[in-house]
Amino acid sequence: GSTTGVARLNADGSFDEEFKATQTSDSWQLRLLPDGKVLFASEEGLFRLHANGTVDQNFNCSISKPVDMLPLKNGDIMVIEAKGDKHILCRTDSLGKVDVSFESIEFNYLNNLKLAENGDFYLTGLLSDMVTTFLYRFNQAGEKDQNFSISVGPVEDLECYKDGRIVFADYDTQTGKKRLIRLNQNGTTD
């Protein structure tokens, strides 16, 4: 059997022996933090590692099935959690405690958490009809921008420009073709 986990490589591609490789049953996502620590999601939960690879015992998160996460500039973390056949967007503080004041968002499928230069973030979600996908924008406080909700095809990837524009790849269900779309910060097509 094989083992999965988190390791760090040197510039020459060799394993960094000073980094204490963390083994898990499965690692899904990694995010580097500005202080050198590492967030990672696995089947076992959401964890934070010190810069040397040891588990940060001060980080204690009760989210059991994280699918993706996005560290925000204020230290909070947006997390997509799998619950049954749904995905839930929730928020934790910098120590992993779930913020119960945040109004969670539930969809059949959530993906593409991306942070914009100004601290806002974007998220795509698939509605219960399993066809309609929406692109949402949230401010730094995690509040959904009520003026920015765009119906798109299933989004495969999303990136943010420094000037506030975004570009994403989606699948046009009417033409059966993939396409790239770039939007201005106000949501209009560029």
PDB file of C-alpha atoms in Angstrom:
ATOM      1  CA  GLY A   1       0.000   0.000   0.000  1.00  0.00           C
ATOM      2  CA  SER A   2       1.013   3.577  -0.480  1.00  0.00           C
ATOM      3  CA  THR A   3       1.072   6.393   2.030  1.00  0.00           C
ATOM      4  CA  THR A   4      -0.032   9.931   1.327  1.00  0.00           C
ATOM      5  CA  GLY A   5       0.752  13.051   3.233  1.00  0.00           C
ATOM      6  CA  VAL A   6       2.521  16.376   3.213  1.00  0.00           C
ATOM      7  CA  ALA A   7       6.238  16.720   2.474  1.00  0.00           C
ATOM      8  CA  ARG A   8       8.456  19.581   1.311  1.00  0.00           C
ATOM      9  CA  LEU A   9      11.026  19.475  -1.449  1.00  0.00           C
ATOM     10  CA  ASN A  10      14.273  21.399  -1.743  1.00  0.00           C
ATOM     11  CA  ALA A  11      15.005  23.462  -4.860  1.00  0.00           C
ATOM     12  CA  ASP A  12      16.910  20.491  -6.350  1.00  0.00           C
ATOM     13  CA  GLY A  13      13.872  18.201  -5.956  1.00  0.00           C
ATOM     14  CA  SER A  14      15.193  16.207  -2.994  1.00  0.00           C
ATOM     15  CA  PHE A  15      13.082  15.777   0.137  1.00  0.00           C
ATOM     16  CA  ASP A  16      13.672  18.430   2.798  1.00  0.00           C
ATOM     17  CA  GLU A  17      14.828  16.336   5.758  1.00  0.00           C
ATOM     18  CA  GLU A  18      14.186  19.234   8.180  1.00  0.00           C
ATOM     19  CA  PHE A  19      10.482  19.209   7.324  1.00  0.00           C
ATOM     20  CA  LYS A  20       8.660  16.597   9.410  1.00  0.00           C
ATOM     21  CA  ALA A  21       6.544  14.909   6.741  1.00  0.00           C
ATOM     22  CA  THR A  22       2.972  14.394   7.916  1.00  0.00           C
ATOM     23  CA  GLN A  23       1.266  11.159   6.877  1.00  0.00           C
ATOM     24  CA  THR A  24      -2.484  10.935   6.387  1.00  0.00           C
ATOM     25  CA  SER A  25      -4.899   8.531   4.772  1.00  0.00           C
ATOM     26  CA  ASP A  26      -5.506  11.073   2.031  1.00  0.00           C
ATOM     27  CA  SER A  27      -4.482  14.686   1.345  1.00  0.00           C
ATOM     28  CA  TRP A  28      -6.826  16.772  -0.812  1.00  0.00           C
ATOM     29  CA  GLN A  29      -5.786  20.400  -0.712  1.00  0.00           C
ATOM     30  CA  LEU A  30      -2.853  22.471   0.536  1.00  0.00           C
ATOM     31  CA  ARG A  31      -2.614  26.201   1.152  1.00  0.00           C
ATOM     32  CA  LEU A  32       0.534  28.046   2.167  1.00  0.00           C
ATOM     33  CA  LEU A  33       0.037  30.750   4.779  1.00  0.00           C
ATOM     34  CA  PRO A  34       1.997  34.038   4.884  1.00  0.00           C
ATOM     35  CA  ASP A  35       3.775  32.984   8.112  1.00  0.00           C
ATOM     36  CA  GLY A  36       5.166  29.803   6.499  1.00  0.00           C
ATOM     37  CA  LYS A  37       2.581  27.492   8.025  1.00  0.00           C
ATOM     38  CA  VAL A  38       0.592  25.082   5.846  1.00  0.00           C
ATOM     39  CA  LEU A  39      -3.157  24.366   5.882  1.00  0.00           C
ATOM     40  CA  PHE A  40      -4.170  20.998   4.540  1.00  0.00           C
ATOM     41  CA  ALA A  41      -7.438  19.183   4.111  1.00  0.00           C
ATOM     42  CA  SER A  42      -7.683  15.404   4.237  1.00  0.00           C
ATOM     43  CA  GLU A  43     -10.246  12.696   4.915  1.00  0.00           C
ATOM     44  CA  GLU A  44      -9.248  13.117   8.558  1.00  0.00           C
ATOM     45  CA  GLY A  45     -10.123  16.815   8.749  1.00  0.00           C
ATOM     46  CA  LEU A  46      -8.578  20.268   8.391  1.00  0.00           C
ATOM     47  CA  PHE A  47      -5.118  20.738   9.908  1.00  0.00           C
ATOM     48  CA  ARG A  48      -2.428  23.372  10.146  1.00  0.00           C
ATOM     49  CA  LEU A  49       1.262  22.560  10.147  1.00  0.00           C
ATOM     50  CA  HIS A  50       4.099  24.657  11.499  1.00  0.00           C
ATOM     51  CA  ALA A  51       6.742  25.737   8.983  1.00  0.00           C
ATOM     52  CA  ASN A  52       8.816  22.700  10.040  1.00  0.00           C
ATOM     53  CA  GLY A  53       5.958  20.284   9.189  1.00  0.00           C
ATOM     54  CA  THR A  54       4.838  19.390  12.719  1.00  0.00           C
ATOM     55  CA  VAL A  55       1.125  19.591  13.474  1.00  0.00           C
ATOM     56  CA  ASP A  56       0.072  22.895  15.057  1.00  0.00           C
ATOM     57  CA  GLN A  57      -1.736  21.758  18.213  1.00  0.00           C
ATOM     58  CA  ASN A  58      -3.230  25.258  18.687  1.00  0.00           C
ATOM     59  CA  PHE A  59      -5.304  24.778  15.532  1.00  0.00           C
ATOM     60  CA  ASN A  60      -8.386  22.704  16.350  1.00  0.00           C
ATOM     61  CA  CYS A  61     -11.036  22.429  13.646  1.00  0.00           C
ATOM     62  CA  SER A  62     -14.230  20.384  13.978  1.00  0.00           C
ATOM     63  CA  ILE A  63     -14.886  20.244  10.223  1.00  0.00           C
ATOM     64  CA  SER A  64     -14.683  16.558   9.417  1.00  0.00           C
ATOM     65  CA  LYS A  65     -14.764  16.455   5.604  1.00  0.00           C
ATOM     66  CA  PRO A  66     -13.132  19.572   4.150  1.00  0.00           C
ATOM     67  CA  VAL A  67     -13.057  19.652   0.351  1.00  0.00           C
ATOM     68  CA  ASP A  68     -11.323  23.000  -0.165  1.00  0.00           C
ATOM     69  CA  MET A  69     -10.285  26.004   1.898  1.00  0.00           C
ATOM     70  CA  LEU A  70      -9.232  29.581   1.374  1.00  0.00           C
ATOM     71  CA  PRO A  71      -7.255  31.601   3.931  1.00  0.00           C
ATOM     72  CA  LEU A  72      -8.496  35.198   4.026  1.00  0.00           C
ATOM     73  CA  LYS A  73      -6.324  38.248   4.601  1.00  0.00           C
ATOM     74  CA  ASN A  74      -7.817  38.793   8.081  1.00  0.00           C
ATOM     75  CA  GLY A  75      -6.763  35.284   9.226  1.00  0.00           C
ATOM     76  CA  ASP A  76     -10.186  33.648   8.890  1.00  0.00           C
ATOM     77  CA  ILE A  77     -10.529  30.581   6.683  1.00  0.00           C
ATOM     78  CA  MET A  78     -13.379  29.842   4.300  1.00  0.00           C
ATOM     79  CA  VAL A  79     -13.972  26.095   4.080  1.00  0.00           C
ATOM     80  CA  ILE A  80     -16.073  23.947   1.764  1.00  0.00           C
ATOM     81  CA  GLU A  81     -17.269  20.956   3.778  1.00  0.00           C
ATOM     82  CA  ALA A  82     -18.888  17.818   2.373  1.00  0.00           C
ATOM     83  CA  LYS A  83     -22.004  16.828   4.342  1.00  0.00           C
ATOM     84  CA  GLY A  84     -23.799  13.860   2.851  1.00  0.00           C
ATOM     85  CA  ASP A  85     -24.564  14.701  -0.767  1.00  0.00           C
ATOM     86  CA  LYS A  86     -24.255  18.475  -0.199  1.00  0.00           C
ATOM     87  CA  HIS A  87     -21.406  20.965   0.085  1.00  0.00           C
ATOM     88  CA  ILE A  88     -21.492  23.660   2.758  1.00  0.00           C
ATOM     89  CA  LEU A  89     -19.485  26.891   2.772  1.00  0.00           C
ATOM     90  CA  CYS A  90     -18.499  27.799   6.322  1.00  0.00           C
ATOM     91  CA  ARG A  91     -15.943  30.031   8.017  1.00  0.00           C
ATOM     92  CA  THR A  92     -13.460  29.402  10.807  1.00  0.00           C
ATOM     93  CA  ASP A  93     -11.273  31.767  12.757  1.00  0.00           C
ATOM     94  CA  SER A  94      -7.473  31.555  12.541  1.00  0.00           C
ATOM     95  CA  LEU A  95      -7.420  28.748  15.138  1.00  0.00           C
ATOM     96  CA  GLY A  96      -9.976  26.598  13.287  1.00  0.00           C
ATOM     97  CA  LYS A  97     -13.041  27.356  15.414  1.00  0.00           C
ATOM     98  CA  VAL A  98     -16.188  27.356  13.246  1.00  0.00           C
ATOM     99  CA  ASP A  99     -17.829  30.782  13.179  1.00  0.00           C
ATOM    100  CA  VAL A 100     -21.497  30.113  13.994  1.00  0.00           C
ATOM    101  CA  SER A 101     -22.398  33.733  13.183  1.00  0.00           C
ATOM    102  CA  PHE A 102     -21.533  33.104   9.513  1.00  0.00           C
ATOM    103  CA  GLU A 103     -24.584  32.213   7.443  1.00  0.00           C
ATOM    104  CA  SER A 104     -23.526  28.940   5.820  1.00  0.00           C
ATOM    105  CA  ILE A 105     -24.350  28.376   2.161  1.00  0.00           C
ATOM    106  CA  GLU A 106     -25.471  24.943   0.992  1.00  0.00           C
ATOM    107  CA  PHE A 107     -25.313  23.641  -2.572  1.00  0.00           C
ATOM    108  CA  ASN A 108     -25.127  20.301  -4.295  1.00  0.00           C
ATOM    109  CA  TYR A 109     -21.567  21.155  -5.216  1.00  0.00           C
ATOM    110  CA  LEU A 110     -19.241  24.048  -4.392  1.00  0.00           C
ATOM    111  CA  ASN A 111     -15.818  24.702  -5.850  1.00  0.00           C
ATOM    112  CA  ASN A 112     -13.344  27.324  -7.034  1.00  0.00           C
ATOM    113  CA  LEU A 113     -12.718  29.401  -3.923  1.00  0.00           C
ATOM    114  CA  LYS A 114     -10.469  32.227  -5.123  1.00  0.00           C
ATOM    115  CA  LEU A 115      -9.190  35.277  -3.273  1.00  0.00           C
ATOM    116  CA  ALA A 116      -9.140  38.656  -5.034  1.00  0.00           C
ATOM    117  CA  GLU A 117      -6.437  41.273  -4.441  1.00  0.00           C
ATOM    118  CA  ASN A 118      -8.856  43.498  -2.466  1.00  0.00           C
ATOM    119  CA  GLY A 119      -9.736  40.686  -0.013  1.00  0.00           C
ATOM    120  CA  ASP A 120     -13.052  39.723  -1.626  1.00  0.00           C
ATOM    121  CA  PHE A 121     -13.406  36.120  -2.722  1.00  0.00           C
ATOM    122  CA  TYR A 122     -15.287  34.225  -5.402  1.00  0.00           C
ATOM    123  CA  LEU A 123     -17.067  30.894  -5.313  1.00  0.00           C
ATOM    124  CA  THR A 124     -18.927  28.777  -7.840  1.00  0.00           C
ATOM    125  CA  GLY A 125     -21.775  26.466  -6.891  1.00  0.00           C
ATOM    126  CA  LEU A 126     -24.018  23.969  -8.609  1.00  0.00           C
ATOM    127  CA  LEU A 127     -27.716  24.190  -7.718  1.00  0.00           C
ATOM    128  CA  SER A 128     -30.029  21.251  -6.994  1.00  0.00           C
ATOM    129  CA  ASP A 129     -31.036  20.907 -10.657  1.00  0.00           C
ATOM    130  CA  MET A 130     -27.424  19.718 -11.239  1.00  0.00           C
ATOM    131  CA  VAL A 131     -27.230  22.011 -14.291  1.00  0.00           C
ATOM    132  CA  THR A 132     -27.314  25.640 -13.125  1.00  0.00           C
ATOM    133  CA  THR A 133     -24.037  27.006 -11.817  1.00  0.00           C
ATOM    134  CA  PHE A 134     -23.697  30.372 -10.139  1.00  0.00           C
ATOM    135  CA  LEU A 135     -20.675  32.561  -9.601  1.00  0.00           C
ATOM    136  CA  TYR A 136     -20.805  34.504  -6.335  1.00  0.00           C
ATOM    137  CA  ARG A 137     -18.649  37.220  -4.809  1.00  0.00           C
ATOM    138  CA  PHE A 138     -18.223  37.720  -1.081  1.00  0.00           C
ATOM    139  CA  ASN A 139     -16.639  40.648   0.747  1.00  0.00           C
ATOM    140  CA  GLN A 140     -13.838  40.301   3.282  1.00  0.00           C
ATOM    141  CA  ALA A 141     -16.377  39.787   6.084  1.00  0.00           C
ATOM    142  CA  GLY A 142     -17.827  36.776   4.249  1.00  0.00           C
ATOM    143  CA  GLU A 143     -21.054  38.541   3.246  1.00  0.00           C
ATOM    144  CA  LYS A 144     -22.424  37.638  -0.176  1.00  0.00           C
ATOM    145  CA  ASP A 145     -22.503  40.554  -2.621  1.00  0.00           C
ATOM    146  CA  GLN A 146     -26.217  40.708  -3.462  1.00  0.00           C
ATOM    147  CA  ASN A 147     -25.456  42.634  -6.668  1.00  0.00           C
ATOM    148  CA  PHE A 148     -23.060  40.005  -8.022  1.00  0.00           C
ATOM    149  CA  SER A 149     -24.633  36.639  -8.844  1.00  0.00           C
ATOM    150  CA  ILE A 150     -24.038  35.336 -12.327  1.00  0.00           C
ATOM    151  CA  SER A 151     -25.508  32.201 -13.891  1.00  0.00           C
ATOM    152  CA  VAL A 152     -22.833  30.348 -15.858  1.00  0.00           C
ATOM    153  CA  GLY A 153     -22.145  26.863 -17.143  1.00  0.00           C
ATOM    154  CA  PRO A 154     -20.244  24.401 -14.944  1.00  0.00           C
ATOM    155  CA  VAL A 155     -17.048  26.276 -14.001  1.00  0.00           C
ATOM    156  CA  GLU A 156     -13.836  24.333 -14.271  1.00  0.00           C
ATOM    157  CA  ASP A 157     -11.393  26.995 -13.114  1.00  0.00           C
ATOM    158  CA  LEU A 158     -11.371  30.615 -11.963  1.00  0.00           C
ATOM    159  CA  GLU A 159      -8.613  33.184 -11.478  1.00  0.00           C
ATOM    160  CA  CYS A 160      -8.533  36.784 -10.248  1.00  0.00           C
ATOM    161  CA  TYR A 161      -6.551  39.617 -11.813  1.00  0.00           C
ATOM    162  CA  LYS A 162      -4.881  42.221  -9.593  1.00  0.00           C
ATOM    163  CA  ASP A 163      -7.101  44.938 -11.128  1.00  0.00           C
ATOM    164  CA  GLY A 164     -10.324  43.250  -9.920  1.00  0.00           C
ATOM    165  CA  ARG A 165     -11.319  41.438 -13.106  1.00  0.00           C
ATOM    166  CA  ILE A 166     -11.805  37.680 -13.114  1.00  0.00           C
ATOM    167  CA  VAL A 167     -11.474  35.024 -15.785  1.00  0.00           C
ATOM    168  CA  PHE A 168     -13.013  31.574 -15.695  1.00  0.00           C
ATOM    169  CA  ALA A 169     -13.413  28.508 -17.861  1.00  0.00           C
ATOM    170  CA  ASP A 170     -16.879  27.046 -18.092  1.00  0.00           C
ATOM    171  CA  TYR A 171     -18.885  24.648 -20.207  1.00  0.00           C
ATOM    172  CA  ASP A 172     -21.655  26.198 -22.321  1.00  0.00           C
ATOM    173  CA  THR A 173     -24.505  23.704 -21.975  1.00  0.00           C
ATOM    174  CA  GLN A 174     -26.307  25.114 -25.030  1.00  0.00           C
ATOM    175  CA  THR A 175     -23.416  24.848 -27.497  1.00  0.00           C
ATOM    176  CA  GLY A 176     -21.643  21.926 -25.840  1.00  0.00           C
ATOM    177  CA  LYS A 177     -18.326  23.813 -25.917  1.00  0.00           C
ATOM    178  CA  LYS A 178     -15.897  25.033 -23.313  1.00  0.00           C
ATOM    179  CA  ARG A 179     -15.195  28.741 -23.203  1.00  0.00           C
ATOM    180  CA  LEU A 180     -13.162  31.383 -21.396  1.00  0.00           C
ATOM    181  CA  ILE A 181     -15.021  34.370 -19.994  1.00  0.00           C
ATOM    182  CA  ARG A 182     -13.495  37.489 -18.476  1.00  0.00           C
ATOM    183  CA  LEU A 183     -15.574  39.780 -16.298  1.00  0.00           C
ATOM    184  CA  ASN A 184     -15.007  43.285 -15.029  1.00  0.00           C
ATOM    185  CA  GLN A 185     -15.149  43.880 -11.284  1.00  0.00           C
ATOM    186  CA  ASN A 186     -18.830  44.874 -11.575  1.00  0.00           C
ATOM    187  CA  GLY A 187     -19.721  41.559 -13.257  1.00  0.00           C
ATOM    188  CA  THR A 188     -20.099  42.828 -16.819  1.00  0.00           C
ATOM    189  CA  THR A 189     -18.355  40.991 -19.639  1.00  0.00           C
ATOM    190  CA  ASP A 190     -14.949  42.442 -20.492  1.00  0.00           C
TER     191      ASP A 190
END
